[in-house]
Coordinates of N, CA and C in Angstrom, one line a residue:
M10 N 13.5 -21.9 -19.6 CA 13.1 -21.2 -18.4 C 13.0 -19.7 -18.7
S11 N 11.9 -19.1 -18.4 CA 11.8 -17.7 -18.7 C 11.5 -16.9 -17.4
W12 N 12.0 -15.7 -17.3 CA 11.7 -14.9 -16.2 C 10.3 -14.5 -16.1
K13 N 9.5 -14.8 -15.1 CA 8.1 -14.7 -15.1 C 7.5 -13.3 -15.2
A14 N 8.1 -12.4 -14.3 CA 7.5 -11.0 -14.3 C 7.7 -10.4 -15.7
S15 N 8.9 -10.6 -16.3 CA 9.2 -9.9 -17.6 C 8.4 -10.6 -18.7
A16 N 8.2 -11.9 -18.6 CA 7.4 -12.6 -19.6 C 6.0 -12.0 -19.7
R17 N 5.4 -11.5 -18.6 CA 4.1 -10.9 -18.6 C 4.0 -9.7 -19.6
H18 N 5.1 -9.0 -19.8 CA 5.1 -7.8 -20.6 C 5.6 -8.1 -22.0
G19 N 6.1 -9.3 -22.3 CA 6.6 -9.7 -23.6 C 7.8 -8.8 -24.0
V20 N 8.6 -8.5 -23.0 CA 9.8 -7.7 -23.3 C 11.0 -8.5 -23.6
R21 N 12.0 -7.9 -24.3 CA 13.3 -8.5 -24.5 C 14.0 -8.5 -23.2
E22 N 14.5 -9.7 -22.8 CA 15.2 -9.8 -21.5 C 16.7 -9.4 -21.6
A23 N 17.1 -8.8 -20.5 CA 18.5 -8.5 -20.3 C 19.3 -9.8 -20.3
P24 N 20.6 -9.8 -20.7 CA 21.3 -11.1 -20.8 C 21.8 -11.5 -19.4
G25 N 21.9 -12.9 -19.2 CA 22.5 -13.5 -18.0 C 21.8 -13.1 -16.7
G26 N 22.6 -13.0 -15.7 CA 22.2 -12.6 -14.4 C 21.6 -11.2 -14.3
F27 N 22.0 -10.3 -15.2 CA 21.5 -8.9 -15.2 C 20.0 -8.9 -15.3
A28 N 19.4 -9.9 -15.9 CA 17.9 -10.0 -16.0 C 17.3 -10.0 -14.6
L29 N 18.0 -10.3 -13.6 CA 17.4 -10.3 -12.2 C 16.9 -8.8 -11.9
V30 N 17.7 -7.8 -12.2 CA 17.3 -6.4 -12.0 C 16.0 -6.1 -12.8
Q31 N 16.0 -6.5 -14.0 CA 14.9 -6.2 -14.9 C 13.6 -7.0 -14.3
E32 N 13.8 -8.2 -13.8 CA 12.8 -9.0 -13.3 C 12.1 -8.3 -12.1
L33 N 13.0 -7.8 -11.2 CA 12.4 -7.1 -10.0 C 11.6 -5.9 -10.5
L34 N 12.1 -5.1 -11.4 CA 11.4 -3.9 -11.9 C 10.0 -4.3 -12.5
N35 N 10.0 -5.5 -13.2 CA 8.8 -5.9 -13.8 C 7.7 -6.6 -12.9
T36 N 8.0 -6.6 -11.6 CA 7.0 -7.1 -10.7 C 5.9 -6.1 -10.5
R37 N 6.2 -4.8 -10.8 CA 5.2 -3.8 -10.6 C 3.9 -4.0 -11.5
A38 N 2.8 -3.6 -11.0 CA 1.5 -3.7 -11.8 C 1.6 -2.8 -13.0
A39 N 1.1 -3.2 -14.1 CA 1.1 -2.4 -15.3 C -0.3 -2.5 -16.0
M40 N -0.8 -1.3 -16.2 CA -2.1 -1.2 -16.9 C -3.1 -2.2 -16.4
S41 N -3.8 -2.9 -17.3 CA -4.9 -3.8 -16.8 C -4.4 -5.3 -16.9
Y42 N -3.2 -5.5 -17.5 CA -2.9 -6.9 -17.7 C -1.9 -7.5 -16.7
A43 N -1.3 -6.8 -15.8 CA -0.3 -7.3 -14.9 C -0.5 -6.8 -13.5
Q44 N -0.7 -7.7 -12.6 CA -0.8 -7.3 -11.2 C 0.5 -7.1 -10.5
D45 N 0.6 -6.5 -9.4 CA 1.8 -6.3 -8.6 C 2.2 -7.6 -8.0
L46 N 3.3 -8.2 -8.4 CA 3.7 -9.5 -7.8 C 4.3 -9.4 -6.4
L47 N 4.5 -8.1 -5.9 CA 5.0 -8.0 -4.6 C 3.9 -7.4 -3.6
A48 N 2.6 -7.5 -4.0 CA 1.5 -7.0 -3.2 C 1.1 -8.1 -2.1
A49 N 1.1 -9.4 -2.5 CA 0.7 -10.4 -1.6 C 1.8 -11.4 -1.4
T50 N 1.9 -11.9 -0.2 CA 3.0 -12.8 0.2 C 3.0 -14.1 -0.7
E51 N 1.9 -14.6 -1.0 CA 1.9 -15.9 -1.9 C 2.4 -15.6 -3.3
D52 N 2.0 -14.5 -3.9 CA 2.5 -14.2 -5.2 C 4.0 -13.9 -5.2
A53 N 4.4 -13.1 -4.2 CA 5.8 -12.8 -4.0 C 6.7 -14.0 -3.8
Q54 N 6.2 -14.9 -3.0 CA 6.9 -16.1 -2.7 C 7.1 -17.0 -4.0
W55 N 6.1 -17.1 -4.7 CA 6.1 -17.8 -6.0 C 7.1 -17.2 -6.9
W56 N 7.1 -15.8 -7.0 CA 8.0 -15.1 -7.9 C 9.4 -15.2 -7.5
V57 N 9.7 -15.0 -6.2 CA 11.1 -15.1 -5.7 C 11.7 -16.5 -5.9
T58 N 10.9 -17.5 -5.6 CA 11.4 -18.9 -5.7 C 11.8 -19.2 -7.2
D59 N 10.9 -18.9 -8.1 CA 11.1 -19.1 -9.5 C 12.3 -18.3 -10.0
T60 N 12.3 -17.0 -9.6 CA 13.3 -16.1 -10.1 C 14.7 -16.5 -9.6
L61 N 14.9 -16.9 -8.4 CA 16.2 -17.2 -7.9 C 16.7 -18.5 -8.5
T62 N 15.8 -19.4 -8.9 CA 16.2 -20.6 -9.6 C 16.8 -20.3 -11.0
I63 N 16.1 -19.4 -11.7 CA 16.5 -19.0 -13.0 C 17.8 -18.2 -12.9
W64 N 17.9 -17.3 -11.9 CA 19.1 -16.5 -11.7 C 20.3 -17.4 -11.4
S65 N 20.1 -18.3 -10.6 CA 21.2 -19.3 -10.2 C 21.7 -20.0 -11.5
H66 N 20.8 -20.4 -12.3 CA 21.2 -21.1 -13.6 C 21.9 -20.1 -14.5
A67 N 21.4 -18.9 -14.6 CA 22.0 -17.9 -15.5 C 23.4 -17.4 -15.0
S68 N 23.5 -17.2 -13.7 CA 24.7 -16.6 -13.2 C 25.8 -17.7 -12.8
G69 N 25.4 -18.9 -12.7 CA 26.3 -19.9 -12.2 C 26.6 -19.9 -10.7
L70 N 25.9 -19.1 -10.0 CA 26.0 -19.0 -8.5 C 24.9 -19.7 -7.8
S71 N 25.1 -20.2 -6.6 CA 23.9 -20.8 -5.9 C 23.2 -19.7 -5.2
A72 N 21.9 -19.9 -5.1 CA 21.0 -18.9 -4.4 C 20.3 -19.6 -3.3
P73 N 20.1 -18.9 -2.2 CA 19.4 -19.5 -1.0 C 17.9 -19.6 -1.3
T74 N 17.2 -20.4 -0.5 CA 15.8 -20.4 -0.5 C 15.3 -19.3 0.4
L75 N 14.5 -18.4 -0.1 CA 14.0 -17.2 0.7 C 12.6 -17.5 1.0
L76 N 12.3 -17.4 2.3 CA 10.9 -17.5 2.8 C 10.5 -16.1 3.2
L77 N 9.5 -15.5 2.5 CA 9.2 -14.1 2.6 C 8.1 -13.9 3.7
S78 N 8.2 -12.7 4.4 CA 7.2 -12.3 5.4 C 6.6 -11.0 4.8
S79 N 5.6 -10.5 5.4 CA 5.0 -9.2 5.0 C 6.0 -8.1 5.1
A80 N 6.9 -8.1 6.1 CA 7.9 -7.1 6.3 C 8.9 -7.2 5.1
D81 N 9.2 -8.4 4.6 CA 10.1 -8.6 3.5 C 9.5 -8.0 2.2
L82 N 8.1 -8.1 2.1 CA 7.5 -7.5 0.9 C 7.7 -6.0 0.9
R83 N 7.5 -5.4 2.0 CA 7.8 -3.9 2.1 C 9.2 -3.6 1.7
S84 N 10.2 -4.4 2.2 CA 11.6 -4.2 1.8 C 11.8 -4.4 0.3
L85 N 11.1 -5.4 -0.3 CA 11.3 -5.6 -1.7 C 10.7 -4.5 -2.5
R86 N 9.5 -4.0 -2.1 CA 8.9 -2.9 -2.8 C 9.8 -1.6 -2.7
R87 N 10.4 -1.4 -1.6 CA 11.4 -0.2 -1.5 C 12.6 -0.4 -2.4
L88 N 13.1 -1.7 -2.4 CA 14.2 -2.0 -3.3 C 13.9 -1.8 -4.7
R89 N 12.7 -2.2 -5.1 CA 12.2 -2.0 -6.5 C 12.1 -0.5 -6.8
T90 N 11.6 0.3 -5.9 CA 11.6 1.8 -6.1 C 13.0 2.3 -6.2
A91 N 13.9 1.9 -5.4 CA 15.3 2.4 -5.5 C 15.9 2.1 -6.9
F92 N 15.6 0.9 -7.4 CA 16.1 0.5 -8.7 C 15.5 1.4 -9.8
E93 N 14.2 1.6 -9.7 CA 13.5 2.5 -10.6 C 14.2 3.9 -10.7
H94 N 14.5 4.4 -9.5 CA 15.1 5.7 -9.4 C 16.5 5.7 -10.1
V95 N 17.2 4.6 -9.9 CA 18.6 4.5 -10.5 C 18.5 4.4 -12.0
V96 N 17.6 3.6 -12.5 CA 17.4 3.4 -14.0 C 17.0 4.8 -14.6
L97 N 16.0 5.4 -13.9 CA 15.6 6.7 -14.5 C 16.6 7.8 -14.4
A98 N 17.4 7.8 -13.3 CA 18.5 8.7 -13.2 C 19.6 8.5 -14.3
G99 N 19.8 7.3 -14.7 CA 20.7 7.0 -15.8 C 20.2 7.5 -17.1
A100 N 18.9 7.6 -17.2 CA 18.3 8.0 -18.5 C 18.2 9.6 -18.6
S101 N 18.3 10.2 -17.4 CA 18.1 11.7 -17.4 C 19.4 12.4 -17.6
P102 N 19.3 13.5 -18.4 CA 20.5 14.3 -18.6 C 20.9 15.1 -17.4
E103 N 20.0 15.3 -16.4 CA 20.3 16.0 -15.2 C 20.7 15.0 -14.1
P104 N 22.0 15.0 -13.6 CA 22.3 14.1 -12.6 C 21.5 14.3 -11.3
D105 N 21.2 13.2 -10.6 CA 20.4 13.2 -9.4 C 21.3 12.8 -8.3
S106 N 21.8 13.7 -7.4 CA 22.7 13.4 -6.4 C 22.0 12.9 -5.1
A107 N 20.7 12.8 -5.2 CA 19.9 12.5 -4.0 C 19.7 11.0 -3.8
L108 N 20.3 10.2 -4.6 CA 20.1 8.7 -4.5 C 20.8 8.2 -3.3
P109 N 20.1 7.4 -2.5 CA 20.8 6.9 -1.3 C 21.8 5.8 -1.6
P110 N 22.7 5.5 -0.7 CA 23.7 4.4 -1.0 C 22.9 3.0 -0.9
A111 N 23.5 2.1 -1.6 CA 22.8 0.7 -1.6 C 22.9 0.0 -0.3
D112 N 24.0 0.2 0.5 CA 24.1 -0.4 1.8 C 24.0 -1.9 1.8
V113 N 24.8 -2.6 0.9 CA 24.8 -4.0 0.9 C 26.3 -4.5 0.9
Q114 N 26.5 -5.7 1.2 CA 27.8 -6.3 1.1 C 27.9 -7.4 0.1
V115 N 29.0 -7.6 -0.5 CA 29.3 -8.7 -1.4 C 30.6 -9.3 -1.0
S116 N 30.9 -10.5 -1.5 CA 32.2 -11.1 -1.3 C 32.9 -11.2 -2.7
L117 N 34.2 -11.0 -2.7 CA 34.9 -11.2 -3.9 C 35.7 -12.5 -3.8
V118 N 35.3 -13.4 -4.7 CA 35.8 -14.8 -4.6 C 36.5 -15.2 -5.8
P119 N 37.9 -15.5 -5.8 CA 38.6 -16.0 -7.0 C 38.1 -17.4 -7.3
D120 N 37.9 -17.7 -8.5 CA 37.5 -19.1 -8.9 C 38.7 -19.8 -9.4
G121 N 38.5 -21.1 -9.8 CA 39.6 -21.9 -10.2 C 40.3 -21.5 -11.5
T122 N 39.7 -20.6 -12.3 CA 40.3 -20.1 -13.5 C 41.0 -18.8 -13.4
G123 N 41.1 -18.3 -12.2 CA 41.8 -17.0 -11.9 C 40.9 -15.8 -12.0
W124 N 39.6 -15.9 -12.2 CA 38.7 -14.8 -12.3 C 38.2 -14.5 -10.9
V125 N 38.0 -13.3 -10.6 CA 37.4 -12.9 -9.3 C 35.9 -12.7 -9.5
R126 N 35.1 -13.4 -8.8 CA 33.6 -13.3 -8.9 C 33.0 -12.4 -7.8
V127 N 32.0 -11.7 -8.1 CA 31.3 -10.9 -7.1 C 30.1 -11.8 -6.6
V128 N 30.2 -12.2 -5.4 CA 29.2 -13.2 -4.8 C 28.3 -12.5 -3.8
P129 N 27.0 -12.5 -3.9 CA 26.1 -11.9 -2.9 C 26.3 -12.5 -1.6
T130 N 26.1 -11.7 -0.5 CA 26.2 -12.2 0.9 C 25.0 -11.7 1.6
G131 N 24.8 -12.2 2.8 CA 23.7 -11.7 3.7 C 22.6 -12.8 3.8
R132 N 21.5 -12.5 4.5 CA 20.4 -13.4 4.7 C 19.1 -12.8 4.2
G133 N 18.2 -13.6 3.7 CA 16.9 -13.2 3.3 C 16.9 -12.1 2.2
V134 N 16.1 -11.1 2.4 CA 16.0 -10.0 1.4 C 17.3 -9.3 1.3
R135 N 18.1 -9.2 2.4 CA 19.4 -8.6 2.3 C 20.3 -9.3 1.3
W136 N 20.2 -10.6 1.2 CA 21.0 -11.4 0.2 C 20.5 -11.0 -1.2
L137 N 19.2 -10.9 -1.3 CA 18.6 -10.6 -2.7 C 19.1 -9.2 -3.1
A138 N 19.1 -8.2 -2.1 CA 19.5 -6.9 -2.4 C 21.0 -6.9 -2.8
S139 N 21.8 -7.7 -2.2 CA 23.2 -7.9 -2.5 C 23.4 -8.4 -3.9
A140 N 22.6 -9.4 -4.3 CA 22.6 -10.0 -5.7 C 22.2 -9.0 -6.7
L141 N 21.2 -8.2 -6.4 CA 20.7 -7.2 -7.4 C 21.7 -6.1 -7.6
W142 N 22.3 -5.6 -6.5 CA 23.3 -4.5 -6.7 C 24.5 -5.0 -7.4
A143 N 24.9 -6.3 -7.1 CA 26.1 -6.9 -7.7 C 25.8 -7.0 -9.2
E144 N 24.6 -7.4 -9.6 CA 24.3 -7.5 -11.0 C 24.3 -6.1 -11.7
A145 N 23.8 -5.1 -11.0 CA 23.8 -3.8 -11.5 C 25.3 -3.3 -11.8
L146 N 26.1 -3.6 -10.8 CA 27.5 -3.2 -10.9 C 28.2 -3.9 -12.1
L147 N 28.0 -5.2 -12.2 CA 28.6 -6.0 -13.3 C 28.0 -5.5 -14.7
A148 N 26.7 -5.2 -14.7 CA 26.2 -4.7 -16.0 C 26.8 -3.3 -16.4
Q149 N 27.0 -2.5 -15.4 CA 27.6 -1.2 -15.6 C 29.1 -1.4 -16.2
Q150 N 29.8 -2.3 -15.5 CA 31.2 -2.5 -16.0 C 31.2 -3.1 -17.4
A151 N 30.2 -3.9 -17.7 CA 30.1 -4.5 -19.1 C 29.5 -3.6 -20.1
G152 N 29.1 -2.4 -19.7 CA 28.5 -1.4 -20.6 C 27.0 -1.7 -21.0
M153 N 26.4 -2.6 -20.3 CA 25.0 -3.0 -20.6 C 24.0 -2.1 -19.8
W154 N 24.4 -1.5 -18.7 CA 23.4 -0.8 -17.9 C 22.6 0.2 -18.6
P155 N 23.1 1.0 -19.5 CA 22.3 2.0 -20.2 C 21.2 1.4 -21.1
R156 N 21.3 0.1 -21.4 CA 20.3 -0.5 -22.2 C 19.0 -1.0 -21.4
L157 N 19.1 -1.0 -20.1 CA 17.9 -1.3 -19.3 C 17.1 0.0 -19.1
K158 N 15.9 -0.1 -19.6 CA 15.0 1.1 -19.6 C 13.7 0.8 -19.1
L159 N 12.9 1.9 -18.7 CA 11.5 1.7 -18.3 C 10.7 2.3 -19.4
C160 N 9.7 1.7 -19.8 CA 8.8 2.1 -20.9 C 8.4 3.6 -20.7
N161 N 8.4 4.4 -21.7 CA 8.0 5.8 -21.6 C 6.5 6.0 -21.3
N162 N 5.7 5.0 -21.5 CA 4.3 5.0 -21.1 C 4.2 4.9 -19.6
A163 N 3.8 6.0 -18.9 CA 3.7 6.1 -17.5 C 2.8 5.1 -16.9
A164 N 1.8 4.7 -17.6 CA 0.8 3.6 -17.1 C 1.4 2.2 -17.2
C165 N 2.5 2.1 -18.0 CA 3.1 0.8 -18.2 C 4.3 0.6 -17.4
R166 N 5.4 1.4 -17.8 CA 6.7 1.4 -17.1 C 7.3 0.0 -17.1
A167 N 7.0 -0.9 -18.0 CA 7.7 -2.2 -18.1 C 9.2 -1.9 -18.3
A168 N 10.0 -2.7 -17.7 CA 11.5 -2.6 -17.9 C 11.8 -3.5 -19.1
F169 N 12.6 -3.0 -20.0 CA 13.0 -3.7 -21.2 C 14.5 -3.5 -21.5
F170 N 15.1 -4.4 -22.2 CA 16.4 -4.4 -22.6 C 16.5 -3.9 -24.0
D171 N 17.0 -2.7 -24.2 CA 17.0 -2.0 -25.5 C 18.1 -2.6 -26.4
T172 N 17.7 -3.2 -27.5 CA 18.7 -3.8 -28.4 C 18.9 -3.0 -29.7
S173 N 18.3 -1.8 -29.7 CA 18.4 -1.0 -30.9 C 19.9 -0.6 -31.1
R174 N 20.3 -0.4 -32.3 CA 21.7 -0.1 -32.6 C 22.2 1.1 -31.8
N175 N 21.4 2.2 -31.8 CA 21.9 3.4 -31.2 C 21.3 3.6 -29.8
N176 N 20.7 2.5 -29.2 CA 20.2 2.6 -27.8 C 19.1 3.7 -27.7
S177 N 18.2 3.8 -28.7 CA 17.2 4.9 -28.7 C 15.8 4.4 -28.3
G178 N 15.6 3.1 -28.0 CA 14.3 2.7 -27.7 C 13.7 3.4 -26.5
V179 N 12.4 3.7 -26.5 CA 11.7 4.3 -25.4 C 10.4 3.6 -25.0
W180 N 9.9 2.7 -25.8 CA 8.7 1.9 -25.5 C 9.1 0.4 -25.3
H181 N 8.4 -0.2 -24.4 CA 8.7 -1.7 -24.2 C 8.1 -2.4 -25.4
D182 N 7.1 -1.8 -26.0 CA 6.5 -2.5 -27.2 C 5.9 -1.3 -28.0
V183 N 6.5 -1.1 -29.2 CA 6.1 0.0 -30.0 C 4.6 -0.1 -30.5
S184 N 4.2 -1.4 -30.7 CA 2.8 -1.6 -31.3 C 1.8 -1.3 -30.2
T185 N 2.1 -1.4 -28.9 CA 1.0 -1.0 -27.9 C 1.3 0.4 -27.4
C186 N 2.3 0.5 -26.5 CA 2.6 1.7 -25.9 C 3.0 2.8 -26.8
G187 N 3.9 2.5 -27.8 CA 4.3 3.5 -28.8 C 3.2 4.0 -29.7
N188 N 2.4 3.1 -30.2 CA 1.3 3.6 -31.1 C 0.3 4.4 -30.3
T189 N 0.0 4.0 -29.1 CA -1.0 4.8 -28.2 C -0.5 6.2 -28.1
A190 N 0.8 6.3 -27.7 CA 1.4 7.7 -27.5 C 1.4 8.5 -28.8
N191 N 1.8 7.8 -29.9 CA 1.9 8.5 -31.2 C 0.5 9.0 -31.6
L192 N -0.5 8.1 -31.4 CA -1.9 8.5 -31.8 C -2.4 9.7 -31.0
R193 N -2.1 9.6 -29.7 CA -2.5 10.7 -28.8 C -1.8 12.0 -29.2
A194 N -0.5 12.0 -29.5 CA 0.2 13.2 -30.0 C -0.4 13.7 -31.3
F195 N -0.7 12.8 -32.2 CA -1.3 13.1 -33.5 C -2.6 13.8 -33.3
R196 N -3.5 13.3 -32.5 CA -4.8 13.9 -32.2 C -4.6 15.3 -31.6
E197 N -3.6 15.4 -30.7 CA -3.4 16.7 -30.0 C -2.9 17.7 -31.0
R198 N -2.0 17.3 -31.9 CA -1.6 18.3 -33.0 C -2.7 18.7 -33.9
R199 N -3.6 17.7 -34.2 CA -4.7 18.0 -35.1 C -5.7 18.9 -34.4
R200 N -5.9 18.7 -33.1 CA -6.8 19.5 -32.3 C -6.3 21.0 -32.3
L201 N -5.0 21.1 -32.0 CA -4.4 22.4 -32.0 C -4.4 23.1 -33.3
L202 N -4.2 22.4 -34.4 CA -4.3 23.0 -35.7 C -5.7 23.4 -36.0
G203 N -6.7 22.6 -35.6 CA -8.1 22.9 -35.8 C -8.5 24.2 -35.1
Q204 N -7.9 24.4 -33.9 CA -8.2 25.7 -33.1 C -7.6 26.9 -33.8
E205 N -6.4 26.7 -34.5 CA -5.7 27.8 -35.1 C -6.5 28.3 -36.3
H206 N -7.3 27.4 -37.0 CA -8.0 27.8 -38.2 C -9.3 28.5 -37.9
H207 N -9.7 28.6 -36.6 CA -11.0 29.2 -36.3 C -10.9 30.7 -36.0

């Protein structure tokens, strides 16, 4: 089972339930090969049903069946934008104090082995928001959050899980987005050098 939105970009997926956050980010349209999965109700319904099945399997928690309306799509797109801001704020050296609160609830449930689990609560898209923020919190506590990044190519912005040793990855795919940017920079340097010699 693979996360559908992320598979379109060929990115390395975040581990376990944390991939739910990455999956939401990867619903955005990217360049010419990936449409916005939250633009039409039919596409969004297909995505959310598949995604919650995979998340439930990865997290070991049950997920409700969500039936989406057009109002839900607007809420999901706002939620995706909020997560983009949070991921970008984490990558920026300048702290952004303007991020709004998540405004979701979770339940803390002890299991039979003595561990306390963070369990999403709410109905519909509010439940999904609860699951997403809970996964973000768990990823931060586990030290994985800084490894979730958005591709440096502004036309792409695919969310990827950086597995480089020093967490220095900036492109979701070096051979496409990285080479394009490096070639553009090389041509610009050559153009500037050519102007200096005249």
